[in-house]
Amino acid sequence: MTKHIRAIIFDFDGTIIDSESPEFETWRETFLQHGQNLSVETWSRYIGTHGQFDVYAHFEQLTGQRIDRDEMRERIYSKAHAAIRAQPLLPGVLETIHAARRLGLKLAVASTSSCAWVEGHLERLGLTQYFPVIRCREWVQRVKPEPDLYLAALEALGVQPAEAIALEDSPNGVLAANRAGVFSVAIPNVLTMHYDLSHANLIINSLVDQSLEELIAAVERRRAVN
């Protein structure tokens, strides 16, 4: 018999807001301006990680140019972050949060990004009060795809892995949830839809496709036969 779901743990980037496409598009434009291509496949090594793909080194390798990383970082992120600050919630996120509260479920965010980044956007979007537990890269020694962020969130929530659902968009995020023993639900966005998410326990197109009650029922049916 499976345990009842008591908590929903959200990834942040690409799951709550689409912060990934603006950054990728800004970098791709920069590569194209120098006659090089930054592929989605290459960028996928960056999504859901921190420091595991050096895009500056990749740029230098392809172009044969040495760059001022500080100058490029400021230029890239100034443009990308302006676009990210205008990003709304992804479809179905607010409805899922409200449904979780109605059902008495606990909520958390587990993100490889910094706490300042996540908390700043949650405040901008008026969501801070819904997430009493926020675990970001400062909280752990190892980020996704390692399980540490999810384990930290579970401990803070006071729930067991089998009592939680992870909502993720990236292969590394799904792997982190799996390694923590949390049921992983992959929700591909416009960028991560190109990636292999077949290791997720369940894949859905969007949070608007079904109610949270229906999603929980699907999760429990899937676990019951495995």
Short mmCIF file of C-alpha atoms in Angstrom, two decimals:
data_model
loop_
_atom_site.label_atom_id
_atom_site.label_comp_id
_atom_site.label_asym_id
_atom_site.label_seq_id
_atom_site.Cartn_x
_atom_site.Cartn_y
_atom_site.Cartn_z
CA MET A 1 0.00 0.00 0.00
CA THR A 2 1.38 3.42 -0.91
CA LYS A 3 1.61 6.31 1.49
CA HIS A 4 -0.68 9.25 0.91
CA ILE A 5 0.86 12.35 -0.63
CA ARG A 6 1.53 15.07 1.94
CA ALA A 7 3.79 17.48 0.07
CA ILE A 8 4.53 19.00 -3.34
CA ILE A 9 8.09 20.11 -4.04
CA PHE A 10 8.55 22.52 -6.93
CA ASP A 11 11.67 23.09 -8.91
CA PHE A 12 11.90 26.80 -9.70
CA ASP A 13 13.63 27.68 -12.98
CA GLY A 14 11.61 26.29 -15.87
CA THR A 15 8.88 24.97 -13.60
CA ILE A 16 7.48 28.01 -11.80
CA ILE A 17 8.69 30.57 -14.35
CA ASP A 18 10.44 30.21 -17.70
CA SER A 19 13.76 31.72 -16.71
CA GLU A 20 15.72 29.38 -18.94
CA SER A 21 14.62 30.35 -22.45
CA PRO A 22 15.61 34.05 -22.15
CA GLU A 23 19.09 33.11 -20.92
CA PHE A 24 19.58 30.51 -23.64
CA GLU A 25 18.34 32.82 -26.39
CA THR A 26 20.63 35.63 -25.23
CA TRP A 27 23.63 33.32 -25.22
CA ARG A 28 22.70 31.84 -28.60
CA GLU A 29 22.49 35.33 -30.11
CA THR A 30 25.97 36.06 -28.79
CA PHE A 31 27.38 32.86 -30.30
CA LEU A 32 25.69 33.60 -33.64
CA GLN A 33 27.16 37.10 -33.70
CA HIS A 34 30.56 35.43 -33.68
CA GLY A 35 29.69 32.87 -36.36
CA GLN A 36 29.10 29.97 -33.99
CA ASN A 37 26.07 27.99 -32.88
CA LEU A 38 25.03 27.15 -29.34
CA SER A 39 22.84 24.10 -29.64
CA VAL A 40 20.00 23.10 -27.37
CA GLU A 41 21.81 19.81 -26.77
CA THR A 42 24.91 21.59 -25.51
CA TRP A 43 22.90 23.98 -23.35
CA SER A 44 21.10 21.02 -21.79
CA ARG A 45 24.33 20.24 -19.92
CA TYR A 46 23.81 23.56 -18.11
CA ILE A 47 20.13 23.38 -17.19
CA GLY A 48 19.44 22.13 -13.70
CA THR A 49 23.09 22.28 -12.66
CA HIS A 50 25.44 24.82 -11.19
CA GLY A 51 28.98 25.14 -12.48
CA GLN A 52 29.02 21.88 -14.44
CA PHE A 53 29.09 23.51 -17.89
CA ASP A 54 31.40 26.46 -18.53
CA VAL A 55 29.68 28.38 -21.32
CA TYR A 56 32.52 30.95 -21.39
CA ALA A 57 35.12 28.26 -22.01
CA HIS A 58 32.86 26.76 -24.68
CA PHE A 59 32.62 30.17 -26.37
CA GLU A 60 36.39 30.62 -26.28
CA GLN A 61 37.00 27.14 -27.63
CA LEU A 62 34.66 27.61 -30.60
CA THR A 63 35.71 31.16 -31.50
CA GLY A 64 39.39 30.93 -30.63
CA GLN A 65 39.02 34.24 -28.77
CA ARG A 66 39.92 35.10 -25.20
CA ILE A 67 37.15 37.09 -23.58
CA ASP A 68 36.66 39.34 -20.60
CA ARG A 69 34.32 37.08 -18.66
CA ASP A 70 33.17 39.76 -16.26
CA GLU A 71 32.22 42.09 -19.11
CA MET A 72 30.43 39.35 -21.04
CA ARG A 73 28.65 38.12 -17.92
CA GLU A 74 27.36 41.60 -17.15
CA ARG A 75 26.22 42.16 -20.74
CA ILE A 76 24.55 38.76 -21.14
CA TYR A 77 22.80 38.73 -17.81
CA SER A 78 21.67 42.32 -18.01
CA LYS A 79 19.76 41.51 -21.20
CA ALA A 80 18.56 38.08 -20.12
CA HIS A 81 17.48 39.15 -16.65
CA ALA A 82 15.47 42.04 -18.03
CA ALA A 83 13.46 39.48 -19.99
CA ILE A 84 13.24 37.10 -17.03
CA ARG A 85 11.89 39.83 -14.73
CA ALA A 86 8.94 40.15 -17.09
CA GLN A 87 8.18 36.43 -17.08
CA PRO A 88 4.80 35.43 -15.65
CA LEU A 89 4.04 32.20 -13.84
CA LEU A 90 3.99 29.18 -16.08
CA PRO A 91 0.50 27.81 -16.84
CA GLY A 92 -1.17 25.96 -14.00
CA VAL A 93 1.34 26.86 -11.29
CA LEU A 94 -0.93 29.16 -9.28
CA GLU A 95 -3.86 26.74 -9.61
CA THR A 96 -1.66 23.91 -8.35
CA ILE A 97 -0.50 25.97 -5.37
CA HIS A 98 -4.06 26.88 -4.42
CA ALA A 99 -5.20 23.28 -4.83
CA ALA A 100 -2.34 22.08 -2.61
CA ARG A 101 -3.35 24.49 0.12
CA ARG A 102 -6.99 23.46 -0.20
CA LEU A 103 -5.94 19.82 0.20
CA GLY A 104 -3.77 20.60 3.20
CA LEU A 105 -0.53 19.68 1.43
CA LYS A 106 2.84 21.14 2.34
CA LEU A 107 4.77 23.12 -0.25
CA ALA A 108 8.47 23.63 -0.88
CA VAL A 109 10.90 24.79 -3.54
CA ALA A 110 14.11 22.85 -4.25
CA SER A 111 16.32 24.79 -6.65
CA THR A 112 19.91 24.78 -7.80
CA SER A 113 19.72 28.56 -8.15
CA SER A 114 20.65 30.95 -5.34
CA CYS A 115 18.24 31.80 -2.54
CA ALA A 116 18.37 35.47 -3.53
CA TRP A 117 17.28 34.56 -7.06
CA VAL A 118 14.43 32.26 -6.05
CA GLU A 119 13.17 34.34 -3.14
CA GLY A 120 13.36 37.54 -5.17
CA HIS A 121 11.17 36.13 -7.94
CA LEU A 122 8.74 34.53 -5.51
CA GLU A 123 8.33 37.91 -3.83
CA ARG A 124 7.86 39.61 -7.22
CA LEU A 125 5.16 37.10 -8.10
CA GLY A 126 3.44 37.30 -4.72
CA LEU A 127 4.13 33.66 -3.86
CA THR A 128 6.44 33.91 -0.85
CA GLN A 129 3.76 33.11 1.70
CA TYR A 130 2.97 29.81 -0.01
CA PHE A 131 6.46 28.34 0.37
CA PRO A 132 7.61 28.08 3.98
CA VAL A 133 10.43 25.82 2.84
CA ILE A 134 12.88 27.00 0.19
CA ARG A 135 16.08 25.04 -0.31
CA CYS A 136 18.66 26.41 -2.75
CA ARG A 137 22.29 25.80 -3.54
CA GLU A 138 23.55 27.57 -0.40
CA TRP A 139 21.91 24.89 1.72
CA VAL A 140 23.79 21.89 0.34
CA GLN A 141 27.23 20.74 -0.70
CA ARG A 142 26.01 19.05 -3.89
CA VAL A 143 23.31 20.36 -6.23
CA LYS A 144 21.18 18.54 -8.79
CA PRO A 145 21.49 15.88 -10.16
CA GLU A 146 22.53 14.82 -6.66
CA PRO A 147 19.61 14.32 -4.21
CA ASP A 148 20.78 16.73 -1.50
CA LEU A 149 18.34 19.57 -2.26
CA TYR A 150 15.37 17.23 -2.16
CA LEU A 151 16.59 15.54 0.99
CA ALA A 152 16.97 18.95 2.64
CA ALA A 153 13.46 19.95 1.58
CA LEU A 154 11.99 16.68 2.84
CA GLU A 155 13.67 17.11 6.21
CA ALA A 156 12.39 20.67 6.57
CA LEU A 157 8.88 19.63 5.57
CA GLY A 158 8.90 16.69 7.96
CA VAL A 159 7.74 14.18 5.34
CA GLN A 160 9.11 10.94 3.95
CA PRO A 161 10.20 10.63 0.30
CA ALA A 162 7.19 8.43 -0.52
CA GLU A 163 4.89 11.19 0.76
CA ALA A 164 6.07 13.84 -1.72
CA ILE A 165 5.80 14.64 -5.41
CA ALA A 166 8.54 16.53 -7.24
CA LEU A 167 7.59 18.82 -10.13
CA GLU A 168 10.57 19.19 -12.46
CA ASP A 169 11.40 20.28 -15.99
CA SER A 170 14.98 19.09 -16.51
CA PRO A 171 16.77 15.72 -16.72
CA ASN A 172 19.08 16.67 -13.85
CA GLY A 173 16.17 17.74 -11.68
CA VAL A 174 14.30 14.51 -12.36
CA LEU A 175 17.40 12.51 -11.51
CA ALA A 176 17.84 14.42 -8.24
CA ALA A 177 14.25 13.65 -7.22
CA ASN A 178 14.63 10.00 -8.20
CA ARG A 179 17.80 9.65 -6.17
CA ALA A 180 16.04 11.14 -3.16
CA GLY A 181 13.23 8.60 -3.51
CA VAL A 182 10.66 11.24 -4.45
CA PHE A 183 8.14 10.52 -7.21
CA SER A 184 9.25 12.70 -10.14
CA VAL A 185 6.76 14.38 -12.44
CA ALA A 186 8.39 15.96 -15.47
CA ILE A 187 6.70 18.98 -17.06
CA PRO A 188 8.72 19.87 -20.17
CA ASN A 189 8.80 23.53 -21.13
CA VAL A 190 9.65 25.12 -24.48
CA LEU A 191 13.33 24.37 -23.99
CA THR A 192 13.42 21.13 -22.03
CA MET A 193 10.87 19.49 -24.31
CA HIS A 194 13.89 18.67 -26.48
CA TYR A 195 15.57 16.66 -23.73
CA ASP A 196 15.27 13.04 -22.69
CA LEU A 197 12.99 12.94 -19.66
CA SER A 198 12.12 9.26 -19.96
CA HIS A 199 13.61 8.54 -16.54
CA ALA A 200 10.83 10.56 -14.89
CA ASN A 201 8.20 8.53 -13.07
CA LEU A 202 5.50 10.45 -14.93
CA ILE A 203 5.53 13.01 -17.75
CA ILE A 204 2.74 15.52 -18.31
CA ASN A 205 2.49 18.29 -20.89
CA SER A 206 1.39 21.02 -18.50
CA LEU A 207 -0.05 21.60 -15.05
CA VAL A 208 -3.22 22.82 -16.71
CA ASP A 209 -3.88 19.43 -18.28
CA GLN A 210 -5.31 18.02 -15.06
CA SER A 211 -6.23 19.06 -11.56
CA LEU A 212 -3.87 18.39 -8.67
CA GLU A 213 -6.31 15.78 -7.41
CA GLU A 214 -6.13 14.01 -10.76
CA LEU A 215 -2.33 14.25 -10.78
CA ILE A 216 -2.08 12.75 -7.29
CA ALA A 217 -4.43 9.95 -8.30
CA ALA A 218 -2.27 9.24 -11.37
CA VAL A 219 0.86 9.19 -9.20
CA GLU A 220 -0.66 6.75 -6.73
CA ARG A 221 -1.89 4.49 -9.53
CA ARG A 222 1.57 4.49 -11.09
CA ARG A 223 3.26 3.67 -7.79
CA ALA A 224 0.77 0.93 -7.01
CA VAL A 225 1.76 -1.07 -10.10
CA ASN A 226 5.53 -0.61 -9.69
#
